[in-house]
Amino acid sequence: MLKRLKIKFIAVIMSIVTVLFIVIFGLLLHLTKQNIERESVQMMRTMAFRPPASAPMHKPDNIPDNIRLPFFTVNISESGEITAFGSDYFDLTDKDMLRKLVDKADETSKETGVLTDYNLRYFKSYSEFRKAIVFADVSSEKAMIKGLVRNSVIIGLIGYVIFFLISLLLAKWVTKPVEKTWNEQKQFIADASHELKTPLTVIMTNAEMMNDKSYSEKTGTASQKISSLRQSV
């Protein structure tokens, strides 16, 4: 019984720890991913509203230092001509590829999104006088999230082992009074059984003797002889 009680206690503790870890690390990953995406879109929005002549080859000064994404901007003229400028990280001379990227981005009505086939995030800035799409590489974001997931798993496993050891100690400490009471109860039953063993044995022996007919006849004959002797005297 005590073993099952300890197992149930440990199972409850580890279930609570599992739920807490899932919630904590899930929120951490979700908030980190949202923060990275928000800062990336902010950078792209800043670049979309800058004219090509003043567009810097590096990130804007008002963007945090932890955002360093390769990006480029594609301008679409009224006649459909495409011009691109931005980071040297990309080959901006491939007009066919640029056209494919623009067409992919135009397939949806969303202002921003991710082209998973190309690992690019896009931000569309369409106005009456200017049409531009800013593309940013998201491979570094994916690597960052992947590293965060890996570290979360390692930390979670270490924490899981630590909490398991703690739960073992807690289970032993919590069930100690129960174990003491259980042992005292068993000792009481053993002592009571020992004390009742002798009188019960005598009672059972007498009951067996009374049920034994031959013993009853012998006892009756002996009683008659004793009575006869008393009368003769």
Coordinates of C-alpha atoms in Angstrom, one line a residue:
M1 CA 0.0 0.0 0.0
L2 CA 2.8 2.4 0.9
K3 CA 4.6 1.7 -2.3
R4 CA 1.5 2.5 -4.4
L5 CA 0.9 5.7 -2.3
K6 CA 4.5 6.9 -3.1
I7 CA 4.0 6.1 -6.8
K8 CA 0.8 8.1 -6.9
F9 CA 2.4 11.0 -5.2
I10 CA 5.3 11.0 -7.6
A11 CA 3.0 10.7 -10.6
V12 CA 1.0 13.7 -9.4
I13 CA 4.1 15.9 -8.8
M14 CA 5.6 15.0 -12.2
S15 CA 2.3 15.6 -14.0
I16 CA 2.2 19.1 -12.5
V17 CA 5.8 19.7 -13.5
T18 CA 5.2 18.5 -17.0
V19 CA 2.2 20.8 -17.5
L20 CA 4.3 23.8 -16.1
F21 CA 7.2 23.0 -18.4
I22 CA 5.0 22.8 -21.4
V23 CA 3.2 26.1 -20.6
I24 CA 6.4 28.0 -19.7
F25 CA 8.6 26.8 -22.6
G26 CA 5.6 27.0 -25.0
L27 CA 5.0 30.7 -24.0
L28 CA 8.7 31.4 -24.2
L29 CA 9.0 30.0 -27.8
H30 CA 5.7 31.7 -28.9
L31 CA 6.7 35.1 -27.5
T32 CA 10.2 34.9 -28.8
K33 CA 9.0 34.0 -32.3
Q34 CA 6.4 36.9 -32.2
N35 CA 9.1 39.4 -31.1
I36 CA 11.5 38.4 -33.8
E37 CA 8.8 38.6 -36.5
R38 CA 7.6 41.9 -35.2
E39 CA 11.1 43.4 -35.2
S40 CA 11.7 42.0 -38.7
V41 CA 8.5 43.5 -40.1
Q42 CA 9.4 46.8 -38.4
M43 CA 12.7 46.8 -40.2
M44 CA 11.1 45.9 -43.5
R45 CA 8.4 48.6 -43.1
T46 CA 11.2 51.2 -42.5
M47 CA 13.0 50.1 -45.7
A48 CA 9.8 50.0 -47.8
F49 CA 9.1 53.7 -47.2
R50 CA 12.6 54.9 -48.0
P51 CA 13.5 55.9 -51.6
P52 CA 16.1 53.8 -53.4
A53 CA 18.7 56.5 -53.4
S54 CA 18.7 56.8 -49.6
A55 CA 18.3 53.1 -48.8
P56 CA 21.2 52.0 -46.7
M57 CA 23.0 48.7 -47.3
H58 CA 22.7 47.9 -43.6
K59 CA 19.8 47.8 -41.1
P60 CA 18.2 51.1 -40.0
D61 CA 19.6 52.8 -36.9
N62 CA 16.4 52.6 -35.0
I63 CA 16.2 48.8 -35.3
P64 CA 17.6 46.8 -32.3
D65 CA 21.1 45.3 -32.7
N66 CA 19.8 41.7 -32.4
I67 CA 18.1 42.1 -35.8
R68 CA 20.6 41.7 -38.6
L69 CA 18.6 40.1 -41.5
P70 CA 19.8 40.2 -45.1
F71 CA 17.1 42.0 -47.1
F72 CA 16.4 43.6 -50.4
T73 CA 13.7 45.8 -51.9
V74 CA 11.9 45.3 -55.2
N75 CA 10.3 48.2 -56.9
I76 CA 7.6 47.7 -59.5
S77 CA 7.0 50.5 -61.9
E78 CA 3.6 51.2 -63.5
S79 CA 4.8 49.5 -66.7
G80 CA 5.6 46.3 -64.7
E81 CA 9.4 46.8 -64.8
I82 CA 11.3 45.4 -61.8
T83 CA 14.3 47.0 -60.1
A84 CA 15.9 45.7 -57.0
F85 CA 18.4 47.1 -54.5
G86 CA 19.6 46.1 -51.1
S87 CA 22.0 43.6 -49.6
D88 CA 24.9 42.0 -51.6
Y89 CA 23.7 38.7 -49.9
F90 CA 21.3 38.1 -52.8
D91 CA 21.8 38.0 -56.6
L92 CA 19.6 40.9 -57.6
T93 CA 20.5 40.6 -61.3
D94 CA 18.2 37.5 -61.8
K95 CA 15.1 39.2 -63.1
D96 CA 13.2 35.9 -63.5
M97 CA 13.7 35.0 -59.9
L98 CA 12.7 38.4 -58.8
R99 CA 9.5 38.2 -60.9
K100 CA 8.7 34.8 -59.3
L101 CA 9.1 36.3 -55.8
V102 CA 6.9 39.2 -56.7
D103 CA 4.2 36.9 -58.2
K104 CA 4.3 34.7 -55.1
A105 CA 3.9 37.7 -52.8
D106 CA 1.0 39.0 -54.9
E107 CA -0.9 35.7 -54.7
T108 CA -2.1 36.6 -51.2
S109 CA -3.8 39.8 -50.1
K110 CA -1.9 39.9 -46.8
E111 CA 0.5 42.8 -46.3
T112 CA 3.2 40.5 -44.9
G113 CA 3.9 36.8 -45.0
V114 CA 6.6 34.1 -45.5
L115 CA 7.5 32.4 -48.7
T116 CA 8.5 29.0 -47.2
D117 CA 9.9 27.7 -50.5
Y118 CA 12.5 30.5 -50.5
N119 CA 12.9 31.2 -46.8
L120 CA 11.9 34.8 -47.4
R121 CA 9.5 37.1 -45.5
Y122 CA 7.9 39.8 -47.6
F123 CA 6.3 43.1 -46.8
K124 CA 4.2 44.8 -49.5
S125 CA 4.0 48.6 -49.7
Y126 CA 1.6 49.5 -52.5
S127 CA 0.5 53.0 -52.9
E128 CA -0.8 55.2 -55.8
F129 CA 2.7 56.5 -56.6
R130 CA 4.9 53.6 -55.6
K131 CA 4.8 49.8 -55.4
A132 CA 7.5 48.1 -53.5
I133 CA 8.1 44.7 -51.8
V134 CA 10.8 44.2 -49.2
F135 CA 12.1 40.7 -48.8
A136 CA 14.1 39.5 -45.8
D137 CA 15.8 36.2 -45.3
V138 CA 14.3 34.2 -42.4
S139 CA 16.8 31.3 -42.2
S140 CA 18.6 33.0 -39.3
E141 CA 15.2 33.3 -37.5
K142 CA 14.6 29.6 -38.0
A143 CA 18.1 28.8 -36.8
M144 CA 17.5 30.9 -33.7
I145 CA 14.1 29.3 -32.9
K146 CA 15.6 25.8 -33.5
G147 CA 18.5 26.6 -31.1
L148 CA 15.9 27.9 -28.6
V149 CA 13.9 24.7 -28.9
R150 CA 17.0 22.6 -28.4
N151 CA 18.1 24.5 -25.4
S152 CA 14.6 24.3 -24.0
V153 CA 14.5 20.6 -24.4
I154 CA 17.9 20.2 -22.7
I155 CA 16.9 22.5 -19.8
G156 CA 13.5 20.7 -19.5
L157 CA 15.1 17.2 -19.3
I158 CA 17.6 18.4 -16.6
G159 CA 14.8 20.1 -14.7
Y160 CA 12.7 17.0 -15.1
V161 CA 15.4 14.8 -13.6
I162 CA 15.9 17.2 -10.7
F163 CA 12.2 17.4 -9.9
F164 CA 11.9 13.6 -10.1
L165 CA 14.6 13.3 -7.5
I166 CA 13.0 15.9 -5.3
S167 CA 9.6 14.2 -5.7
L168 CA 11.2 10.9 -4.4
L169 CA 12.4 12.7 -1.3
L170 CA 9.1 14.4 -0.8
A171 CA 7.2 11.1 -1.3
K172 CA 9.4 9.5 1.4
W173 CA 8.9 12.5 3.8
V174 CA 5.1 12.7 3.2
T175 CA 4.4 9.0 3.6
K176 CA 6.6 8.7 6.7
P177 CA 3.8 9.3 9.2
V178 CA 1.6 6.9 7.3
E179 CA 4.3 4.3 7.3
K180 CA 4.8 4.8 11.1
T181 CA 1.0 4.4 11.7
W182 CA 0.9 1.4 9.5
N183 CA 3.8 -0.3 11.3
E184 CA 2.2 0.5 14.7
Q185 CA -1.0 -1.0 13.5
K186 CA 0.7 -4.2 12.4
Q187 CA 2.6 -4.4 15.7
F188 CA -0.6 -4.0 17.6
I189 CA -2.3 -6.8 15.6
A190 CA 0.7 -9.0 16.2
D191 CA 0.7 -8.4 20.0
A192 CA -3.1 -8.9 20.2
S193 CA -2.8 -12.1 18.3
H194 CA -0.1 -13.3 20.7
E195 CA -2.0 -12.4 23.8
L196 CA -5.2 -14.1 22.6
K197 CA -3.4 -17.2 21.3
T198 CA -3.2 -18.9 24.8
P199 CA -6.8 -18.5 25.9
L200 CA -8.1 -19.3 22.5
T201 CA -6.1 -22.5 22.5
V202 CA -7.5 -23.5 25.9
I203 CA -11.1 -22.8 24.8
M204 CA -10.6 -24.6 21.5
T205 CA -9.1 -27.6 23.3
N206 CA -12.0 -27.8 25.8
A207 CA -14.5 -27.5 23.0
E208 CA -12.9 -30.4 21.2
M209 CA -12.8 -32.5 24.3
M210 CA -16.5 -31.8 24.9
N211 CA -17.4 -32.8 21.4
D212 CA -15.4 -36.0 21.8
K213 CA -17.9 -38.8 22.8
S214 CA -15.4 -41.2 24.1
Y215 CA -14.0 -38.5 26.4
S216 CA -17.5 -37.7 27.6
E217 CA -18.3 -41.4 28.4
K218 CA -15.1 -41.7 30.3
T219 CA -15.8 -38.6 32.2
G220 CA -19.3 -39.8 33.0
T221 CA -18.1 -43.2 34.3
A222 CA -15.5 -41.6 36.5
S223 CA -18.2 -39.3 37.9
Q224 CA -20.4 -42.3 38.7
K225 CA -17.6 -44.1 40.5
I226 CA -16.8 -41.1 42.6
S227 CA -20.5 -40.8 43.5
S228 CA -20.7 -44.5 44.5
L229 CA -17.7 -44.2 46.7
R230 CA -19.2 -41.2 48.5
Q231 CA -22.5 -43.1 49.2
S232 CA -20.7 -46.1 50.6
V233 CA -18.7 -43.9 52.9

